[in-house]
GROMACS .gro file of C-alpha atoms in nm:
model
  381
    1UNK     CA    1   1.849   2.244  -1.677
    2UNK     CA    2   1.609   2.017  -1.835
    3UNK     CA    3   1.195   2.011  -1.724
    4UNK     CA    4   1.282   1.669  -1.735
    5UNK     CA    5   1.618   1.438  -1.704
    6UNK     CA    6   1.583   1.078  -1.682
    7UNK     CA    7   1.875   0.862  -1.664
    8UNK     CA    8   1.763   0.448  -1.604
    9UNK     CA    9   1.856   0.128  -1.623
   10UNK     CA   10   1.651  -0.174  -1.590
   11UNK     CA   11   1.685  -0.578  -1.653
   12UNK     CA   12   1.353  -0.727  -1.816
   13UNK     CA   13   1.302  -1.089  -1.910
   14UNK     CA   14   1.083  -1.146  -2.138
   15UNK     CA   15   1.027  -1.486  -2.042
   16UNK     CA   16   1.210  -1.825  -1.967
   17UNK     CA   17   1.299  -1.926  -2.291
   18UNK     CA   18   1.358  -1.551  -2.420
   19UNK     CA   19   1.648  -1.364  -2.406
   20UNK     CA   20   1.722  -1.084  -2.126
   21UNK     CA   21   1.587  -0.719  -2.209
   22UNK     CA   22   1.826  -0.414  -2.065
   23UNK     CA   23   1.677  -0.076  -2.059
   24UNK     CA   24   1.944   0.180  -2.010
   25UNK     CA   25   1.839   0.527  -2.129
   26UNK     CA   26   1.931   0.872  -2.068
   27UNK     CA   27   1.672   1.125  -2.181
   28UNK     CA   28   1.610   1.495  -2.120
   29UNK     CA   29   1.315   1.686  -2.237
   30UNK     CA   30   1.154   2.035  -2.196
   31UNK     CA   31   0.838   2.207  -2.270
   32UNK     CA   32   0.714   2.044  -2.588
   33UNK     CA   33   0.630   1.684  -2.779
   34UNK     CA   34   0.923   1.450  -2.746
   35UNK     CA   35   0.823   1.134  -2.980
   36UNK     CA   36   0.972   0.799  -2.829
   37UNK     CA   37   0.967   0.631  -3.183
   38UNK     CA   38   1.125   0.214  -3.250
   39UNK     CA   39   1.004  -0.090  -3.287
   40UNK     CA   40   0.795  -0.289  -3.061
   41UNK     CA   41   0.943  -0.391  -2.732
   42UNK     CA   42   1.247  -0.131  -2.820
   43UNK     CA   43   1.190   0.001  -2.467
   44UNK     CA   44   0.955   0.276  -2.505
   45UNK     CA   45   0.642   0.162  -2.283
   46UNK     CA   46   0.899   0.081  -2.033
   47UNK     CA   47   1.037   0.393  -2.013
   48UNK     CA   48   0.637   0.539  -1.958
   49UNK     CA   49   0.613   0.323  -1.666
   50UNK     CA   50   0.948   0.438  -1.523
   51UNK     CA   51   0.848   0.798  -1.533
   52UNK     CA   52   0.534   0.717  -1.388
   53UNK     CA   53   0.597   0.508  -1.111
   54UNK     CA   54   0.449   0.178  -1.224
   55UNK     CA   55   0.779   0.046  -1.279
   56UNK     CA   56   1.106   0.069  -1.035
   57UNK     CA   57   1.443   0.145  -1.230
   58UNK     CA   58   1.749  -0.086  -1.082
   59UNK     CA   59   1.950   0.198  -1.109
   60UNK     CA   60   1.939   0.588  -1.215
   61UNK     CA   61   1.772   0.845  -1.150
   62UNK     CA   62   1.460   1.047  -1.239
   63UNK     CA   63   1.400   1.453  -1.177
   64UNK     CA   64   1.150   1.644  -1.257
   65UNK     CA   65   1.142   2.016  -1.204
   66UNK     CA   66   1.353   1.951  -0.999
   67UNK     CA   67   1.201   1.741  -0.777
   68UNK     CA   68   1.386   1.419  -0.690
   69UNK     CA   69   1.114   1.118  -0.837
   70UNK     CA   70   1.348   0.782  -0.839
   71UNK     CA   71   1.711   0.784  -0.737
   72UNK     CA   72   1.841   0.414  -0.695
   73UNK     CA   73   2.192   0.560  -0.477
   74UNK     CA   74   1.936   0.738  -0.181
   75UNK     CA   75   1.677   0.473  -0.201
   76UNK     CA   76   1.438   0.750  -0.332
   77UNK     CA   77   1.069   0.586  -0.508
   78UNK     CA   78   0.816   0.845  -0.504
   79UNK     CA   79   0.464   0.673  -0.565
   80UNK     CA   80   0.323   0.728  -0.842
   81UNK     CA   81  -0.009   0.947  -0.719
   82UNK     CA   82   0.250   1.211  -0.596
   83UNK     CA   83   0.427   1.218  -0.934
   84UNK     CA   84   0.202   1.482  -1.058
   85UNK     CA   85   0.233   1.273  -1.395
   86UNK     CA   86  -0.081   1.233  -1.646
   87UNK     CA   87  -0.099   0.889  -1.818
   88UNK     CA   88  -0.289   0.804  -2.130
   89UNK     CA   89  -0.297   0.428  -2.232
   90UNK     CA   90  -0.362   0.236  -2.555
   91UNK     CA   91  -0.686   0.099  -2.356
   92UNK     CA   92  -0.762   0.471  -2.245
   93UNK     CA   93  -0.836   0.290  -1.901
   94UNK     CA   94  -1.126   0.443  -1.836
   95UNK     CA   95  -1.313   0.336  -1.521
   96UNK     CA   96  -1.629   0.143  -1.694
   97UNK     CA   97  -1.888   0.211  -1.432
   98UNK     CA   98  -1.826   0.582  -1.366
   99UNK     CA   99  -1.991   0.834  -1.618
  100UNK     CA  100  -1.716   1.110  -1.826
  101UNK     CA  101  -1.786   1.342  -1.541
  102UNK     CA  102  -1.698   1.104  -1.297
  103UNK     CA  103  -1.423   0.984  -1.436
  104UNK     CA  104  -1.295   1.312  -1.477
  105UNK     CA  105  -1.381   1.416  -1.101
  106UNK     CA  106  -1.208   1.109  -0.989
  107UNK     CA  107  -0.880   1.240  -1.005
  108UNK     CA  108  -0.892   1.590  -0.804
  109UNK     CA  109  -1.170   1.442  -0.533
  110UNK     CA  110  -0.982   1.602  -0.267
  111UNK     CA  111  -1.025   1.986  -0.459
  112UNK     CA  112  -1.184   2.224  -0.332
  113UNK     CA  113  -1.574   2.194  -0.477
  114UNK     CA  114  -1.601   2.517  -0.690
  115UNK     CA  115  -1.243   2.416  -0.808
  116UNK     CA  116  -1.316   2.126  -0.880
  117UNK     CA  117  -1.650   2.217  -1.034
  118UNK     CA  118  -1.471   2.486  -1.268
  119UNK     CA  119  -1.189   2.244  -1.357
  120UNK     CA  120  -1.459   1.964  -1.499
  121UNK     CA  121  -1.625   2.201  -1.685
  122UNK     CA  122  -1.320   2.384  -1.833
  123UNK     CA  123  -1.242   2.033  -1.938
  124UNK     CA  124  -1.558   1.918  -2.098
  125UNK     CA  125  -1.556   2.215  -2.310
  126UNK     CA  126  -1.193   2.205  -2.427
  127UNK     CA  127  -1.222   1.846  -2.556
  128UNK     CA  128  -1.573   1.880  -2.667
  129UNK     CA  129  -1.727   1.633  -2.424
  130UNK     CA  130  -1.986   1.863  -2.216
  131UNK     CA  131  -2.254   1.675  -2.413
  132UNK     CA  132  -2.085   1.330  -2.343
  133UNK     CA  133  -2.031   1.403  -1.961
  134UNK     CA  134  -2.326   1.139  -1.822
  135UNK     CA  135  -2.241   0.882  -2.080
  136UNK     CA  136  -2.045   0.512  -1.941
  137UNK     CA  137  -1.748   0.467  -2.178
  138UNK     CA  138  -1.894   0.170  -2.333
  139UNK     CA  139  -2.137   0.444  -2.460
  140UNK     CA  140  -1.830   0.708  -2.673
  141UNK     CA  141  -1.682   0.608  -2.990
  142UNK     CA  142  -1.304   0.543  -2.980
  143UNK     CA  143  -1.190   0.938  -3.045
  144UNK     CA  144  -1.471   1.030  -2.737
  145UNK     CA  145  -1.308   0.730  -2.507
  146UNK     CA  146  -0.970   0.938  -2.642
  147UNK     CA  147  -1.026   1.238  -2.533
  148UNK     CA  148  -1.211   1.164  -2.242
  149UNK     CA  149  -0.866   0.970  -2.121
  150UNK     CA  150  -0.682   1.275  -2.205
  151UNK     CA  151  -0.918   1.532  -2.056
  152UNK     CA  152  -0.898   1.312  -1.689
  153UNK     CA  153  -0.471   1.300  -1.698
  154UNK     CA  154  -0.470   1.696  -1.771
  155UNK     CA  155  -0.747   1.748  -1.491
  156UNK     CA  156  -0.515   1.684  -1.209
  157UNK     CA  157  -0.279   1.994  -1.385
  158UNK     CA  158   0.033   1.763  -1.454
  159UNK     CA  159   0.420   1.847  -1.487
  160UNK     CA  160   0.455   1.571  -1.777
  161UNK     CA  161   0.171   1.402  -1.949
  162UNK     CA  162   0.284   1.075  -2.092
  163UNK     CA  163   0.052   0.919  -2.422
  164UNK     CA  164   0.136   0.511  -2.499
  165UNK     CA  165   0.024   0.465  -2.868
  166UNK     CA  166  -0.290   0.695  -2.830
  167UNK     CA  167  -0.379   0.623  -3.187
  168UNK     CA  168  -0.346   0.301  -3.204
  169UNK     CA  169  -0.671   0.089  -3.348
  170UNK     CA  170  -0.854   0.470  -3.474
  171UNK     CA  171  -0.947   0.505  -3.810
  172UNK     CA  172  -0.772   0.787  -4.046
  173UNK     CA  173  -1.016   1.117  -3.926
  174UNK     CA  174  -0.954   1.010  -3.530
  175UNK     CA  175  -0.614   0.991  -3.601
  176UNK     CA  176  -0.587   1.395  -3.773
  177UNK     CA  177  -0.847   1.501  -3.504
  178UNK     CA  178  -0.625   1.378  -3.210
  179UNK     CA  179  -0.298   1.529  -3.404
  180UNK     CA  180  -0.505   1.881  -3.377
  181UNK     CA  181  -0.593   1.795  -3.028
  182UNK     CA  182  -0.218   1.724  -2.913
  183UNK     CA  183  -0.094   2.056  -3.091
  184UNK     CA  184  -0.368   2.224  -2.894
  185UNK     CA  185  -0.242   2.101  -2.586
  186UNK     CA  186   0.139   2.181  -2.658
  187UNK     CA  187   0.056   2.535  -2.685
  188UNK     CA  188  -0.219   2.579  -2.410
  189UNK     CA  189   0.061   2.355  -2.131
  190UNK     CA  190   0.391   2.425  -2.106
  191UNK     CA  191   0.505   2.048  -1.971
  192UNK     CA  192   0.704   1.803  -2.136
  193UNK     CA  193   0.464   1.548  -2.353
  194UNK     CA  194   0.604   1.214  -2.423
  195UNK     CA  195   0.464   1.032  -2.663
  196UNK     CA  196   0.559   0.653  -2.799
  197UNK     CA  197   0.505   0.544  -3.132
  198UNK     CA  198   0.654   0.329  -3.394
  199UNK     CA  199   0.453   0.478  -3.688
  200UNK     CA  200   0.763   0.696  -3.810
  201UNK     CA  201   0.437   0.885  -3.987
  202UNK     CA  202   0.317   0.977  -3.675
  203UNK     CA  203   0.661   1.094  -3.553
  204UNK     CA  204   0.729   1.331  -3.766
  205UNK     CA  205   0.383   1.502  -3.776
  206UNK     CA  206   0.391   1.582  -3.384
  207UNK     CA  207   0.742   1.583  -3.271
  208UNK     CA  208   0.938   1.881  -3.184
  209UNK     CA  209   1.184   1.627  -3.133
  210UNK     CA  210   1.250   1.227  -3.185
  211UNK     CA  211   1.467   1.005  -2.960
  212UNK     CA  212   1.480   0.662  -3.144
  213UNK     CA  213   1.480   0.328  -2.954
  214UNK     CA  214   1.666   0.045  -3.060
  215UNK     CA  215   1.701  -0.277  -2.838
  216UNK     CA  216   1.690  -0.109  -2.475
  217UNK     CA  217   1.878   0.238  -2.602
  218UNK     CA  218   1.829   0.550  -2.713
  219UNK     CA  219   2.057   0.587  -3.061
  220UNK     CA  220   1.940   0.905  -3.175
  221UNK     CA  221   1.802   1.182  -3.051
  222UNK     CA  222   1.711   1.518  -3.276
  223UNK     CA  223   1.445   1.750  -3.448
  224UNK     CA  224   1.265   1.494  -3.731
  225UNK     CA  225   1.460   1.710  -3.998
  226UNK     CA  226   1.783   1.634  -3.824
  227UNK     CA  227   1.717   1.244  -3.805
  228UNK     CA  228   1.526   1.199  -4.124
  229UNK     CA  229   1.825   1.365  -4.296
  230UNK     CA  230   2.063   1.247  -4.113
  231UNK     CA  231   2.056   0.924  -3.966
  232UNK     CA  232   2.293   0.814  -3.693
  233UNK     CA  233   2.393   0.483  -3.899
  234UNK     CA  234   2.240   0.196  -4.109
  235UNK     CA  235   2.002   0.035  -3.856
  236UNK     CA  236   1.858   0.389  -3.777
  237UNK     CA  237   1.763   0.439  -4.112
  238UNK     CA  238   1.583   0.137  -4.164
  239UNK     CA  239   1.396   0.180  -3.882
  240UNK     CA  240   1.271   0.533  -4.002
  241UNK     CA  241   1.196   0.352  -4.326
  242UNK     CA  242   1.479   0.422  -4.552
  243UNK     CA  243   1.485   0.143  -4.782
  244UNK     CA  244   1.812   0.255  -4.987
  245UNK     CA  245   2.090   0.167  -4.807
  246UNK     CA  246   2.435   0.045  -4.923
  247UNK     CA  247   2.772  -0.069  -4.809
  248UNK     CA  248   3.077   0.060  -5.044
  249UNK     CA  249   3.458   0.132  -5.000
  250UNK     CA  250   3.607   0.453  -5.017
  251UNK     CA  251   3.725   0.505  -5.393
  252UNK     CA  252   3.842   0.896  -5.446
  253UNK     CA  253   3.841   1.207  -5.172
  254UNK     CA  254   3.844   1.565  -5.286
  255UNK     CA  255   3.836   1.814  -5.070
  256UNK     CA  256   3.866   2.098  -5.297
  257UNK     CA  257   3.527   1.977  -5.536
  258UNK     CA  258   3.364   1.858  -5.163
  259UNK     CA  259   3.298   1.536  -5.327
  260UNK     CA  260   3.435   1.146  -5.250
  261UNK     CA  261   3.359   0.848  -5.466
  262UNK     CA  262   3.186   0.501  -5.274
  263UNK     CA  263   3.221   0.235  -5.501
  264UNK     CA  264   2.922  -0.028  -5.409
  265UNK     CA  265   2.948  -0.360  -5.565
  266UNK     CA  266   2.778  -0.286  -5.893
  267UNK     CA  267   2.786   0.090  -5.899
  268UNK     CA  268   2.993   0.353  -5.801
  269UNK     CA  269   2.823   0.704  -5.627
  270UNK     CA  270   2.965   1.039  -5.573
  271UNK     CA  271   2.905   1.207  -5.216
  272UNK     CA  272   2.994   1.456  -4.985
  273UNK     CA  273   3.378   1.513  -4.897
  274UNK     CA  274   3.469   1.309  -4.627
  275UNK     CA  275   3.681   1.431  -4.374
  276UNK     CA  276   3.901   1.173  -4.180
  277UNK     CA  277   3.808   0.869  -4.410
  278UNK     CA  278   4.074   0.730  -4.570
  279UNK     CA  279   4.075   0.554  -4.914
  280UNK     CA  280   3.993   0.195  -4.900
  281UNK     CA  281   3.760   0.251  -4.585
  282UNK     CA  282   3.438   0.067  -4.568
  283UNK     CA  283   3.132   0.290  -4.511
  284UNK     CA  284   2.725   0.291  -4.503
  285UNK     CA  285   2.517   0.542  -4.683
  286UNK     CA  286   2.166   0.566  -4.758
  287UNK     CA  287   1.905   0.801  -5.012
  288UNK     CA  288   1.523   0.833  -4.966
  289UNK     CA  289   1.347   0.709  -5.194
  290UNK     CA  290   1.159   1.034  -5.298
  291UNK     CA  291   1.489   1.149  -5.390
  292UNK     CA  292   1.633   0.894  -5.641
  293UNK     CA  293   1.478   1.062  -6.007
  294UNK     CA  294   1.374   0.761  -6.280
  295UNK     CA  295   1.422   0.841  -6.639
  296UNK     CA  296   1.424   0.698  -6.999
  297UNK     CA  297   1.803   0.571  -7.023
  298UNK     CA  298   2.006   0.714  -7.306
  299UNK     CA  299   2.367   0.631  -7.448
  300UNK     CA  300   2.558   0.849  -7.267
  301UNK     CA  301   2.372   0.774  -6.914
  302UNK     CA  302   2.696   0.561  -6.768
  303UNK     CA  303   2.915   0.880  -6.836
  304UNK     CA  304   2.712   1.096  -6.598
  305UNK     CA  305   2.740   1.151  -6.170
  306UNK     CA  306   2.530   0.875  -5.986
  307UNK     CA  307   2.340   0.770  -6.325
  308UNK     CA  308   2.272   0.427  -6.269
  309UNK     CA  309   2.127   0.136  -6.523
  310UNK     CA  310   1.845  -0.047  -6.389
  311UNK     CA  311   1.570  -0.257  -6.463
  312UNK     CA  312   1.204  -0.231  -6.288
  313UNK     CA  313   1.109  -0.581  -6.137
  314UNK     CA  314   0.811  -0.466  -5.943
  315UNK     CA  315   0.544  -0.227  -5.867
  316UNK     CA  316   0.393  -0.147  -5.570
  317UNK     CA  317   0.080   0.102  -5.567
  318UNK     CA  318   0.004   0.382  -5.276
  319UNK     CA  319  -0.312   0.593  -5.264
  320UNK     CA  320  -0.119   0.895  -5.435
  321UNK     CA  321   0.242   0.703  -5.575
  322UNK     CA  322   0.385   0.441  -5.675
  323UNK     CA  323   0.645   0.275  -5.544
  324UNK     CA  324   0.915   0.078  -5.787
  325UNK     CA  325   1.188  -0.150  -5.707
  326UNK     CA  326   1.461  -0.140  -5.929
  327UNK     CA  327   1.743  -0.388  -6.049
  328UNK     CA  328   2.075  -0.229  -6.103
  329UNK     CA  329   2.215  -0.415  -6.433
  330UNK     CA  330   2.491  -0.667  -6.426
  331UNK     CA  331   2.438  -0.708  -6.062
  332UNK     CA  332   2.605  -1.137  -6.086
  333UNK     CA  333   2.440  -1.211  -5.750
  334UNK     CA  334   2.603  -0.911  -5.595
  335UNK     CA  335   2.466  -0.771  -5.244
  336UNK     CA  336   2.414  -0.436  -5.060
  337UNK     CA  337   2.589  -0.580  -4.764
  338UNK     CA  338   2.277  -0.708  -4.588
  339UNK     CA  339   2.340  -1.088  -4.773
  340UNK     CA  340   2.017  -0.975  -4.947
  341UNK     CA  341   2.004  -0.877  -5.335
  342UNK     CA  342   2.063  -0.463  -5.401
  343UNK     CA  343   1.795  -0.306  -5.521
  344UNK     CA  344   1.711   0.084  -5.545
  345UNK     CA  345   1.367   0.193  -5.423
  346UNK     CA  346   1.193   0.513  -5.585
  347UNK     CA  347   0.877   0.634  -5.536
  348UNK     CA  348   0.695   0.837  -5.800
  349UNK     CA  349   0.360   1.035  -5.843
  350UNK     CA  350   0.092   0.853  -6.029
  351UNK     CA  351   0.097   1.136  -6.290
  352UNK     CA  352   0.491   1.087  -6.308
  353UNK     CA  353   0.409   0.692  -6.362
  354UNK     CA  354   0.138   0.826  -6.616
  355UNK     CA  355   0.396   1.051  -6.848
  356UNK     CA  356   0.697   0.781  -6.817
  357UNK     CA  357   0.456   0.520  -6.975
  358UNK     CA  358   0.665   0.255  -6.776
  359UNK     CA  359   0.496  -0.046  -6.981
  360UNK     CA  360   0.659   0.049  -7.301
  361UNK     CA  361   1.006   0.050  -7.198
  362UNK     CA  362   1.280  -0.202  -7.020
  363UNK     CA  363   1.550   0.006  -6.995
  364UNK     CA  364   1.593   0.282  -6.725
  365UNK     CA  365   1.815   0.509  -6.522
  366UNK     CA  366   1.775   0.615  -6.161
  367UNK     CA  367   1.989   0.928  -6.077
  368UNK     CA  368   2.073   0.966  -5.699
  369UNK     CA  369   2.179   1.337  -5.683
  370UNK     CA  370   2.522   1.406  -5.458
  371UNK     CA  371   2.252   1.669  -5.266
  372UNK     CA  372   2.067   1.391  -5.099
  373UNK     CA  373   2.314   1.064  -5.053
  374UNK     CA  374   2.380   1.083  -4.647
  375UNK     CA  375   2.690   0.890  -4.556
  376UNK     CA  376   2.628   0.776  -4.188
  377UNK     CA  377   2.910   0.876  -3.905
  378UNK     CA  378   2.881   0.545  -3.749
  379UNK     CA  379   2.888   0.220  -3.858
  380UNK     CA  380   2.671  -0.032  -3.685
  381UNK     CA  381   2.666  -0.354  -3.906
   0.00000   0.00000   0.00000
């Protein structure tokens, strides 16, 4: 059995002219970083203030260890001070006219004194604040205010620690030293850490695993390897990014070469095998970027697997790549099943960009290798 297992359901309006907002998810998580990752108001702060009280489910049911927090069928709301849950905001919440100490002393007042003593200092050394601890908050820098906010949640010795968008507004060093600072704690406390983002980035360096939020729901759930690689269907990979995805019909299965043809509008692909697909059936698929190769085009290109002709209509620069959009040739107004021109996204290193002297040359071929072209199980759009 889980540390955690959270199964909710909750109607939100937005607002009178906006449309209703259902939360229904079903999550279970043990010792370890679980990322909540989506788009804004995809249902992930929601699901914070569930665990923690702030918020009353209409229906479901919340345990952890064990212990019985919500349970809509037995009338069952434990408040939230008796959650044993540690909370980390985006504001950090820090009380403004108590020092770091005090803060941190707020939350185990009724301790024993040497306890409590031991715990504040244990605490001011692990998150490098002991020379901080008389300072207001509107005295620490935004990483201090951070880890002061994390230092007072852990204080209180939590079951689940919960962290809404701790990043958020820190510059590029705040953001690696709280990474270092979370991986600390997943080792030193062996709780469940929840932690909602929608930088897909910031996913994949913490997670042990990713539950993805889409519109109230949880669509996918998996190590980052398992949903990078392998996204549930279309709308999951664009939401992790993944600008190359098509819509095609089934044109050849194999099962002895492992291989079945997808012809798109303007190109056809070979893929995987595809077991119960049939020809003639309509499917999604998708590449990464940093998988689709550019290269000079030759004569003979058309004759090869996946070696597509293509054109370069823009350029978009990155602190270490470069990111091209491509035109597949003789397109005639042809889509990629979104109503929106195709186009095949590859991103290159600026010493790549360097040797293919891009300027020089119109012509081009991007190879999508069989190896990398995931053809999605379900089909959402």
């Amino acid at each position: 059995m889980a540390q955690l297992e959270c199964n909710i359901q909750k109607a939100f309006r937005r607002g009178e002219e906006a449309p209703g907002f259902q939360l229904d998810v079903c999550l279970e998580c043990d010792a370890g970083i679980t990322v909540l990752f989506g788009a804004s108001g995809a249902g992930k702060t929601l699901t914070l203030d569930s665990l923690a009280g702030f918020l009353a489910p209409d229906g479901g049911r919340i345990l952890l260890h064990d212990r019985i927090l919500f349970d809509s069928q037995s009338s069952v709301f434990m408040p939230p001070q008796r959650r044993g849950i540690g909370y980390v905001f985006q504001n950090y919440a820090l009380f403004p006219h108590m020092t770091v100490e005090q803060n941190l002393a707020f939350g185990i007042a009724h301790t024993p004194a040497l306890e409590r003593h031991r715990r504040i200092r244990e605490m001011l050394d692990l998150f490098g604040l002991t020379a901080h601890a008389a300072r207001m908050p509107r005295d620490l820098s935004g990483g201090e205010k951070q880890r002061a906010s994390i230092a007072r949640a852990l204080i209180r010795q939590p079951k689940l620690l919960l962290l809404d968008e701790p990043v958020r507004g820190l510059d590029y060093q705040l953001r690696h030293d709280f990474y270092a600072v979370v991986r600390n704690i997943r080792q030193s406390y062996k709780i469940p850490i929840l932690l909602v983002t929608h930088d897909v980035t910031e996913g994949f360096v913490l997670a042990d695993r990713i539950a993805v939020y889409r519109a109230g729901r949880i669509v996918q759930t998996g190590t980052p390897d398992e949903v990078f690689l392998h996204p549930r269907n279309a709308a999951v990979a664009r939401l992790l990014g993944i600008t190359n995805v098509f819509s095609g019909t089934v044109e050849e299965l194999d099962p002895m070469s492992d291989t079945s043809v997808i012809r798109t509008s303007t190109f056809p692909v070979k893929g995987p095998y595809l077991p119960g697909r049939l020809r003639g059936d309509k499917v999604w698929f998708c590449i990464s970027s940093e998988h689709v190769a550019l290269s000079a085009a030759a004569a003979n290109d058309r004759a090869r697997d996946n070696q597509i002709p293509v054109s370069i209509v823009e350029e978009i620069p990155t602190p270490s790549t470069i990111r091209l959009l491509l035109r597949v040739h003789g397109e005639a107004g042809s889509s990629n099943g979104s109503g929106t021109p195709s186009q095949i996204e590859t991103e290159i290193s600026r010493a790549a960009y360097n040797k293919l002297g891009l300027a020089t040359r119109k012509d081009w071929t991007a190879t999508l290798p069989k190896a990398f072209i995931h053809i999605f199980p379900e089909q959402s759009e």
